[in-house]
Tab-separated table of C-alpha atoms and ligand atoms in Angstrom:
chain	number	residue	atom	x	y	z
A	1	UNK	CA	-21.084	-8.512	-12.089
A	2	UNK	CA	-19.797	-5.614	-14.159
A	3	UNK	CA	-21.507	-2.331	-13.733
A	4	UNK	CA	-20.330	0.892	-15.255
A	5	UNK	CA	-21.197	4.509	-15.712
A	6	UNK	CA	-22.271	5.904	-19.092
A	7	UNK	CA	-21.118	3.013	-21.252
A	8	UNK	CA	-23.503	1.821	-23.982
A	9	UNK	CA	-24.795	-1.573	-22.892
A	10	UNK	CA	-24.857	-2.974	-26.372
A	11	UNK	CA	-21.557	-4.545	-27.460
A	12	UNK	CA	-21.995	-3.473	-31.106
A	13	UNK	CA	-22.724	0.132	-30.094
A	14	UNK	CA	-19.581	0.187	-27.977
A	15	UNK	CA	-17.517	-1.296	-30.801
A	16	UNK	CA	-18.756	1.411	-33.172
A	17	UNK	CA	-17.538	4.296	-30.980
A	18	UNK	CA	-14.478	6.382	-31.921
A	19	UNK	CA	-11.040	4.894	-31.140
A	20	UNK	CA	-10.542	7.450	-28.341
A	21	UNK	CA	-13.849	6.528	-26.711
A	22	UNK	CA	-13.162	2.800	-26.996
A	23	UNK	CA	-9.702	3.331	-25.524
A	24	UNK	CA	-11.180	5.275	-22.630
A	25	UNK	CA	-13.796	2.567	-21.957
A	26	UNK	CA	-11.056	-0.021	-21.531
A	27	UNK	CA	-8.825	2.248	-19.488
A	28	UNK	CA	-11.607	3.292	-17.103
A	29	UNK	CA	-13.433	0.025	-16.894
A	30	UNK	CA	-15.085	-0.676	-13.556
A	31	UNK	CA	-15.770	-4.254	-12.504
A	32	UNK	CA	-17.834	-4.966	-9.459
A	33	UNK	CA	-15.990	-8.209	-8.821
A	34	UNK	CA	-16.028	-10.350	-5.713
A	35	UNK	CA	-12.979	-8.831	-3.976
A	36	UNK	CA	-14.292	-5.312	-4.629
A	37	UNK	CA	-17.704	-6.126	-3.170
A	38	UNK	CA	-16.176	-7.663	-0.041
A	39	UNK	CA	-13.802	-4.735	0.411
A	40	UNK	CA	-16.382	-1.998	-0.046
A	41	UNK	CA	-18.753	-3.781	2.340
A	42	UNK	CA	-15.969	-4.001	4.919
A	43	UNK	CA	-15.155	-0.308	4.499
A	44	UNK	CA	-18.827	0.554	4.888
A	45	UNK	CA	-18.954	-1.410	8.129
A	46	UNK	CA	-15.813	0.350	9.404
A	47	UNK	CA	-17.661	3.625	8.896
A	48	UNK	CA	-21.167	2.525	9.963
A	49	UNK	CA	-21.122	-0.812	11.773
A	50	UNK	CA	-24.920	-0.900	12.054
A	51	UNK	CA	-26.881	-0.612	8.814
A	52	UNK	CA	-29.163	2.371	9.129
A	53	UNK	CA	-27.432	3.217	12.428
A	54	UNK	CA	-25.017	6.002	13.322
A	55	UNK	CA	-21.414	6.368	12.183
A	56	UNK	CA	-19.004	4.866	14.677
A	57	UNK	CA	-16.198	6.852	16.324
A	58	UNK	CA	-12.853	6.403	18.070
A	59	UNK	CA	-11.837	3.228	16.196
A	60	UNK	CA	-8.784	2.740	13.998
A	61	UNK	CA	-9.510	0.355	11.091
A	62	UNK	CA	-7.313	-0.874	8.253
A	63	UNK	CA	-7.560	-2.030	4.678
A	64	UNK	CA	-4.421	-3.768	3.525
A	65	UNK	CA	-3.199	-5.884	0.678
A	66	UNK	CA	-0.541	-6.312	-1.948
A	67	UNK	CA	0.126	-3.647	-4.516
A	68	UNK	CA	-2.430	-3.279	-7.362
A	69	UNK	CA	-5.117	-5.355	-5.625
A	70	UNK	CA	-7.530	-2.402	-5.751
A	71	UNK	CA	-7.256	-0.704	-2.338
A	72	UNK	CA	-7.151	2.893	-3.620
A	73	UNK	CA	-9.783	2.229	-6.266
A	74	UNK	CA	-12.207	0.848	-3.677
A	75	UNK	CA	-11.558	3.557	-1.085
A	76	UNK	CA	-11.993	6.365	-3.613
A	77	UNK	CA	-15.231	4.833	-4.834
A	78	UNK	CA	-16.506	4.588	-1.280
A	79	UNK	CA	-15.596	8.220	-0.567
A	80	UNK	CA	-17.398	9.351	-3.752
A	81	UNK	CA	-20.648	8.059	-2.275
A	82	UNK	CA	-20.436	10.934	0.223
A	83	UNK	CA	-19.988	14.208	-1.659
A	84	UNK	CA	-19.445	17.374	0.378
A	85	UNK	CA	-22.663	19.173	1.286
A	86	UNK	CA	-23.613	22.511	2.816
A	87	UNK	CA	-24.514	22.501	6.490
A	88	UNK	CA	-25.749	25.347	8.665
A	89	UNK	CA	-22.186	26.012	9.892
A	90	UNK	CA	-20.369	25.500	6.595
A	91	UNK	CA	-19.278	22.554	4.467
A	92	UNK	CA	-19.920	19.045	5.741
A	93	UNK	CA	-17.555	16.302	4.608
A	94	UNK	CA	-18.778	13.010	6.007
A	95	UNK	CA	-16.073	10.898	4.395
A	96	UNK	CA	-12.643	12.288	3.552
A	97	UNK	CA	-10.098	10.458	1.426
A	98	UNK	CA	-6.460	11.482	1.394
A	99	UNK	CA	-3.272	9.698	0.487
A	100	UNK	CA	-0.016	10.103	2.330
A	101	UNK	CA	2.825	11.651	0.321
A	102	UNK	CA	6.055	9.722	-0.215
A	103	UNK	CA	8.330	9.571	2.870
A	104	UNK	CA	5.918	11.824	4.698
A	105	UNK	CA	6.560	13.390	8.076
A	106	UNK	CA	4.070	14.916	10.517
A	107	UNK	CA	3.969	18.226	8.640
A	108	UNK	CA	3.300	16.565	5.274
A	109	UNK	CA	0.660	14.337	6.817
A	110	UNK	CA	-1.141	17.325	8.368
A	111	UNK	CA	-0.874	19.320	5.124
A	112	UNK	CA	-2.305	16.455	3.122
A	113	UNK	CA	-5.317	16.133	5.427
A	114	UNK	CA	-5.765	19.922	5.376
A	115	UNK	CA	-5.803	19.827	1.554
A	116	UNK	CA	-8.393	17.040	1.548
A	117	UNK	CA	-10.508	19.219	3.833
A	118	UNK	CA	-9.962	22.117	1.446
A	119	UNK	CA	-8.562	24.044	4.384
A	120	UNK	CA	-6.020	26.708	3.349
A	121	UNK	CA	-2.794	26.644	5.350
A	122	UNK	CA	0.315	28.736	5.187
A	123	UNK	CA	3.976	27.895	5.726
A	124	UNK	CA	3.992	30.500	8.499
A	125	UNK	CA	1.828	28.292	10.658
A	126	UNK	CA	4.121	25.951	12.593
A	127	UNK	CA	3.499	22.195	12.556
A	128	UNK	CA	1.959	22.153	16.025
A	129	UNK	CA	-0.430	24.926	14.994
A	130	UNK	CA	-1.304	23.153	11.758
A	131	UNK	CA	-2.026	19.863	13.538
A	132	UNK	CA	-4.319	21.716	15.958
A	133	UNK	CA	-6.080	23.500	13.102
A	134	UNK	CA	-6.614	20.225	11.234
A	135	UNK	CA	-8.138	18.628	14.334
A	136	UNK	CA	-10.507	21.602	14.700
A	137	UNK	CA	-11.424	21.453	11.023
A	138	UNK	CA	-12.198	17.718	11.225
A	139	UNK	CA	-14.721	18.546	13.968
A	140	UNK	CA	-16.063	21.601	12.170
A	141	UNK	CA	-16.661	19.750	8.905
A	142	UNK	CA	-18.358	16.913	10.828
A	143	UNK	CA	-16.024	14.285	9.354
A	144	UNK	CA	-17.274	10.809	10.258
A	145	UNK	CA	-14.721	8.685	8.455
A	146	UNK	CA	-11.173	9.670	7.524
A	147	UNK	CA	-9.364	7.460	5.015
A	148	UNK	CA	-5.567	7.668	5.026
A	149	UNK	CA	-4.299	5.781	1.992
A	150	UNK	CA	-0.668	4.734	1.332
A	151	UNK	CA	-0.202	4.740	5.079
A	152	UNK	CA	3.083	2.821	4.831
A	153	UNK	CA	4.606	6.189	3.826
A	154	UNK	CA	3.829	7.605	7.278
A	155	UNK	CA	4.598	4.397	9.149
A	156	UNK	CA	8.176	3.763	8.206
A	157	UNK	CA	10.121	1.987	10.959
A	158	UNK	CA	13.430	3.251	9.616
A	159	UNK	CA	12.381	6.810	10.462
A	160	UNK	CA	11.631	6.555	14.164
A	161	UNK	CA	10.613	10.178	14.770
A	162	UNK	CA	8.154	10.158	11.891
A	163	UNK	CA	6.682	6.897	13.074
A	164	UNK	CA	6.226	8.265	16.600
A	165	UNK	CA	4.652	11.452	15.237
A	166	UNK	CA	2.286	9.578	12.914
A	167	UNK	CA	1.150	7.360	15.798
A	168	UNK	CA	0.629	10.393	18.025
A	169	UNK	CA	-1.362	12.249	15.357
A	170	UNK	CA	-3.570	9.210	14.737
A	171	UNK	CA	-4.292	8.949	18.466
A	172	UNK	CA	-5.198	12.642	18.614
A	173	UNK	CA	-7.640	12.234	15.707
A	174	UNK	CA	-9.231	9.195	17.334
A	175	UNK	CA	-9.382	10.983	20.688
A	176	UNK	CA	-11.733	13.540	19.114
A	177	UNK	CA	-14.290	10.723	19.513
A	178	UNK	CA	-16.246	11.983	16.552
A	179	UNK	CA	-14.941	9.765	13.707
A	180	UNK	CA	-13.321	6.478	12.733
A	181	UNK	CA	-10.098	6.355	10.758
A	182	UNK	CA	-9.191	3.818	8.070
A	183	UNK	CA	-5.458	3.437	7.413
A	184	UNK	CA	-4.843	1.646	4.128
A	185	UNK	CA	-1.629	0.244	2.761
A	186	UNK	CA	0.572	-2.766	2.355
A	187	UNK	CA	0.231	-5.680	4.762
A	188	UNK	CA	3.283	-4.547	6.769
A	189	UNK	CA	1.325	-1.424	7.697
A	190	UNK	CA	-1.250	-3.531	9.472
A	191	UNK	CA	1.485	-5.314	11.382
A	192	UNK	CA	3.014	-2.005	12.504
A	193	UNK	CA	-0.331	-0.620	13.610
A	194	UNK	CA	-1.184	-3.867	15.403
A	195	UNK	CA	2.115	-3.695	17.298
A	196	UNK	CA	1.105	-0.345	18.811
A	197	UNK	CA	-0.885	-1.219	21.934
A	198	UNK	CA	-2.325	2.286	22.250
A	199	UNK	CA	-3.665	2.259	18.708
A	200	UNK	CA	-4.824	-1.339	18.818
A	201	UNK	CA	-6.627	-0.571	22.043
A	202	UNK	CA	-8.761	1.915	20.149
A	203	UNK	CA	-11.211	-0.601	18.683
A	204	UNK	CA	-8.945	-3.716	18.420
A	205	UNK	CA	-7.980	-2.769	14.874
A	206	UNK	CA	-10.660	-4.313	12.639
A	207	UNK	CA	-9.068	-5.019	9.277
A	208	UNK	CA	-9.841	-6.222	5.811
A	209	UNK	CA	-7.259	-7.932	3.622
A	210	UNK	CA	-7.601	-7.483	-0.120
A	211	UNK	CA	-6.108	-10.664	-1.571
A	212	UNK	CA	-5.238	-11.451	-5.145
A	213	UNK	CA	-7.160	-14.426	-6.588
A	214	UNK	CA	-5.624	-17.903	-6.195
A	215	UNK	CA	-5.826	-20.267	-9.157
A	216	UNK	CA	-5.189	-23.347	-7.002
A	217	UNK	CA	-8.244	-22.633	-4.889
A	218	UNK	CA	-11.253	-23.936	-6.889
A	219	UNK	CA	-13.667	-21.311	-5.524
A	220	UNK	CA	-11.199	-18.521	-6.243
A	221	UNK	CA	-10.460	-19.910	-9.694
A	222	UNK	CA	-14.164	-19.616	-10.523
A	223	UNK	CA	-14.184	-16.033	-9.260
A	224	UNK	CA	-11.120	-15.142	-11.302
A	225	UNK	CA	-12.726	-16.604	-14.422
A	226	UNK	CA	-15.846	-14.637	-13.645
A	227	UNK	CA	-13.747	-11.482	-13.346
A	228	UNK	CA	-12.124	-12.150	-16.759
A	229	UNK	CA	-15.534	-12.863	-18.316
A	230	UNK	CA	-16.940	-9.753	-16.752
A	231	UNK	CA	-14.181	-7.561	-18.189
A	232	UNK	CA	-14.788	-9.244	-21.548
A	233	UNK	CA	-18.488	-8.335	-21.361
A	234	UNK	CA	-17.604	-4.661	-20.968
A	235	UNK	CA	-15.028	-4.449	-23.764
A	236	UNK	CA	-15.809	-2.365	-26.847
A	237	UNK	CA	-15.395	-5.176	-29.383
A	238	UNK	CA	-17.982	-6.651	-31.715
A	239	UNK	CA	-17.407	-10.156	-30.340
A	240	UNK	CA	-16.656	-11.760	-27.013
A	241	UNK	CA	-12.985	-12.732	-26.587
A	242	UNK	CA	-13.745	-15.733	-24.372
A	243	UNK	CA	-11.442	-14.430	-21.646
A	244	UNK	CA	-13.336	-16.366	-18.967
A	245	UNK	CA	-12.684	-19.760	-20.597
A	246	UNK	CA	-10.374	-22.018	-18.565
A	247	UNK	CA	-7.721	-21.954	-21.292
A	248	UNK	CA	-7.503	-18.163	-21.481
A	249	UNK	CA	-8.180	-17.349	-17.842
A	250	UNK	CA	-5.428	-19.724	-16.723
A	251	UNK	CA	-2.976	-18.010	-19.045
A	252	UNK	CA	-4.100	-14.603	-17.865
A	253	UNK	CA	-3.656	-15.819	-14.312
A	254	UNK	CA	-0.116	-16.918	-15.057
A	255	UNK	CA	0.727	-13.445	-16.341
A	256	UNK	CA	-1.057	-11.467	-13.623
A	257	UNK	CA	-0.911	-13.614	-10.465
A	258	UNK	CA	-4.614	-12.935	-10.049
A	259	UNK	CA	-4.091	-9.209	-9.348
A	260	UNK	CA	-6.804	-6.985	-10.837
A	261	UNK	CA	-4.530	-4.011	-11.515
A	262	UNK	CA	-2.078	-6.119	-13.513
A	263	UNK	CA	-4.897	-7.911	-15.327
A	264	UNK	CA	-6.430	-4.613	-16.369
A	265	UNK	CA	-3.137	-3.203	-17.633
A	266	UNK	CA	-2.328	-6.340	-19.572
A	267	UNK	CA	-5.740	-6.578	-21.190
A	268	UNK	CA	-5.566	-2.887	-22.054
A	269	UNK	CA	-2.286	-3.510	-23.897
A	270	UNK	CA	-3.713	-6.471	-25.825
A	271	UNK	CA	-6.970	-4.615	-26.559
A	272	UNK	CA	-5.058	-1.649	-28.023
A	273	UNK	CA	-3.367	-4.022	-30.438
A	274	UNK	CA	-6.698	-5.565	-31.369
A	275	UNK	CA	-8.229	-2.129	-31.963
A	276	UNK	CA	-5.336	-1.060	-34.178
A	277	UNK	CA	-5.856	-4.183	-36.266
A	278	UNK	CA	-9.607	-3.494	-36.415
A	279	UNK	CA	-10.199	-6.973	-35.020
A	280	UNK	CA	-13.621	-8.176	-33.869
A	281	UNK	CA	-12.187	-9.376	-30.549
A	282	UNK	CA	-8.926	-9.821	-28.670
A	283	UNK	CA	-7.491	-12.811	-30.441
A	284	UNK	CA	-4.817	-14.963	-28.812
A	285	UNK	CA	-1.989	-13.497	-30.903
A	286	UNK	CA	-2.699	-9.989	-29.522
A	287	UNK	CA	-2.252	-11.365	-26.008
A	288	UNK	CA	0.936	-13.108	-27.139
A	289	UNK	CA	2.297	-9.876	-28.646
A	290	UNK	CA	1.418	-7.897	-25.523
A	291	UNK	CA	3.277	-10.421	-23.364
A	292	UNK	CA	6.289	-10.446	-25.679
A	293	UNK	CA	7.065	-6.821	-24.859
A	294	UNK	CA	6.333	-7.241	-21.150
A	295	UNK	CA	7.964	-10.518	-20.237
A	296	UNK	CA	11.188	-10.448	-18.232
A	297	UNK	CA	14.257	-9.826	-20.359
A	298	UNK	CA	15.814	-13.121	-21.346
A	299	UNK	CA	12.618	-15.131	-20.952
A	300	UNK	CA	11.427	-16.949	-24.051
A	301	UNK	CA	8.274	-18.589	-22.678
A	302	UNK	CA	5.018	-17.075	-23.833
A	303	UNK	CA	1.865	-18.556	-22.212
A	304	UNK	CA	-0.251	-17.518	-25.200
A	305	UNK	CA	1.954	-19.475	-27.595
A	306	UNK	CA	3.572	-22.226	-25.528
A	307	UNK	CA	2.112	-24.993	-23.424
A	308	UNK	CA	1.595	-23.892	-19.809
A	309	UNK	CA	3.216	-27.095	-18.556
A	310	UNK	CA	6.516	-25.723	-19.904
A	311	UNK	CA	6.118	-22.461	-17.956
A	312	UNK	CA	9.137	-21.400	-15.895
A	313	UNK	CA	8.624	-21.279	-12.136
A	314	UNK	CA	8.094	-17.913	-10.480
A	315	UNK	CA	11.704	-17.932	-9.206
A	316	UNK	CA	12.964	-18.440	-12.731
A	317	UNK	CA	10.938	-15.457	-13.820
A	318	UNK	CA	12.978	-12.967	-11.832
A	319	UNK	CA	14.783	-10.515	-14.044
A	320	UNK	CA	18.270	-11.629	-15.032
A	321	UNK	CA	21.129	-9.270	-14.282
A	322	UNK	CA	21.306	-6.654	-17.053
A	323	UNK	CA	24.168	-7.219	-19.510
A	324	UNK	CA	27.333	-5.489	-18.384
A	325	UNK	CA	27.834	-2.139	-19.980
A	326	UNK	CA	30.936	-2.385	-22.193
A	327	UNK	CA	32.326	0.755	-20.535
A	328	UNK	CA	31.677	-0.588	-17.060
A	329	UNK	CA	34.942	-2.475	-16.788
A	330	UNK	CA	36.034	-0.920	-13.544
A	331	UNK	CA	38.488	1.521	-15.133
A	332	UNK	CA	36.356	4.554	-14.420
A	333	UNK	CA	35.452	3.515	-10.922
A	334	UNK	CA	39.098	3.137	-9.838
A	335	UNK	CA	40.057	5.767	-7.325
B	1	LIG	N1	-13.021	-3.017	-9.274
B	1	LIG	C1	-12.183	-2.591	-10.205
B	1	LIG	N2	-12.611	-2.421	-11.466
B	1	LIG	C2	-11.773	-1.984	-12.414
B	1	LIG	N3	-10.501	-1.659	-12.212
B	1	LIG	C3	-10.017	-1.793	-10.972
B	1	LIG	C4	-10.822	-2.266	-9.908
B	1	LIG	N4	-10.054	-2.304	-8.791
B	1	LIG	C5	-8.842	-1.868	-9.157
B	1	LIG	N5	-8.804	-1.570	-10.451
B	1	LIG	C6	-7.658	-1.045	-11.204
B	1	LIG	O1	-6.498	-1.718	-10.772
B	1	LIG	C7	-5.397	-0.830	-10.683
B	1	LIG	C8	-4.785	-0.958	-9.306
B	1	LIG	O2	-5.725	-0.542	-8.337
B	1	LIG	P1	-5.315	0.342	-7.091
B	1	LIG	O3	-4.483	1.506	-7.497
B	1	LIG	O4	-6.568	0.623	-6.351
B	1	LIG	O5	-4.411	-0.694	-6.300
B	1	LIG	P2	-3.747	-0.518	-4.861
B	1	LIG	O6	-4.101	-1.752	-4.099
B	1	LIG	O7	-4.131	0.782	-4.265
B	1	LIG	O8	-2.216	-0.573	-5.241
B	1	LIG	P3	-0.958	0.153	-4.490
B	1	LIG	O9	-0.748	-0.585	-3.195
B	1	LIG	O10	0.170	-0.069	-5.450
B	1	LIG	O11	-1.321	1.593	-4.289
B	1	LIG	C9	-5.923	0.566	-10.993
B	1	LIG	O12	-5.611	0.874	-12.315
B	1	LIG	C10	-7.424	0.436	-10.856
B	1	LIG	O13	-8.068	1.279	-11.742
B	2	LIG	MG1	-3.053	2.499	-3.734
């Protein structure tokens, strides 16, 4: 399942690397897990619906899912498969990835796409001119697939003008009839796009949902365990940490809700502790220590120490109100 670039395949060789190299292996670990494979296949089909056929055009597609489920990671990896090349009339960029800046408006959206196309633009060019130039550049660079990540930033219902502009710009790009667009973001983004008849009409909005793993679903539970085992296989420790065993995977699930991004961060934290102790593997107490400094304030339960049947419910896990500041007694806020 796991597959990575430039990492020694032998566990002992990896464990013998310098601390910095071992740290970097864990931080940059790539796992070709089930959700990733499904998502990258879906993205590929949004770009080229027929294997060995031509790129499609004029269709708006979406990739959505909860935060940290791996949307950006997957999209960037897909885009890397298509490096820029030199054509007879200049640079060709078949697949362009760009992410929308926070609270972006039409200008910021156009600037971000221009940057991804490596197209210089000046503040003197008005927004209308910039949008036109970006559309021309998309054609000129023969872009086949434009990925707009973090699209919820451009599709914010509370900012009506921006929303209208973003919709209009998307339609103009699709009307070029030379490329497909993939808007990626949180699930609400899909709902907003789907509610726009003009956009939905451009290809019926094919979408892919990147879900977290579900422990209660037996098939998913197996996949989550496989993911944990696969990360374990790639770690730079002399011995396997048995992360894919039911006992450990279930505890890791409890901490991470089956979300790859959270799992990776948590294991990184525990692995750092294990490296500092020159341990042969990530022992349970390193996981316990890592959770101790990450659990919600006021919570005493630790899944790596306590029995899971005593675990608090998710509602109970919400952060308690911070203790009142002793100076915050209302005196200073009185008018
Ligand atoms: N297949 C994978 N292998 C290894 N690490 C991964 C994989 N997929 C995601 N990650 C890691 O998980 C973390 C979260 O991924 P990513 O940023 O892609 O999530 P996201 O869905 O885009 O989240 P957000 O909605 O918050 O932007 C990142 O640190 C990323 O490196
Ligand atoms: Mg992202």
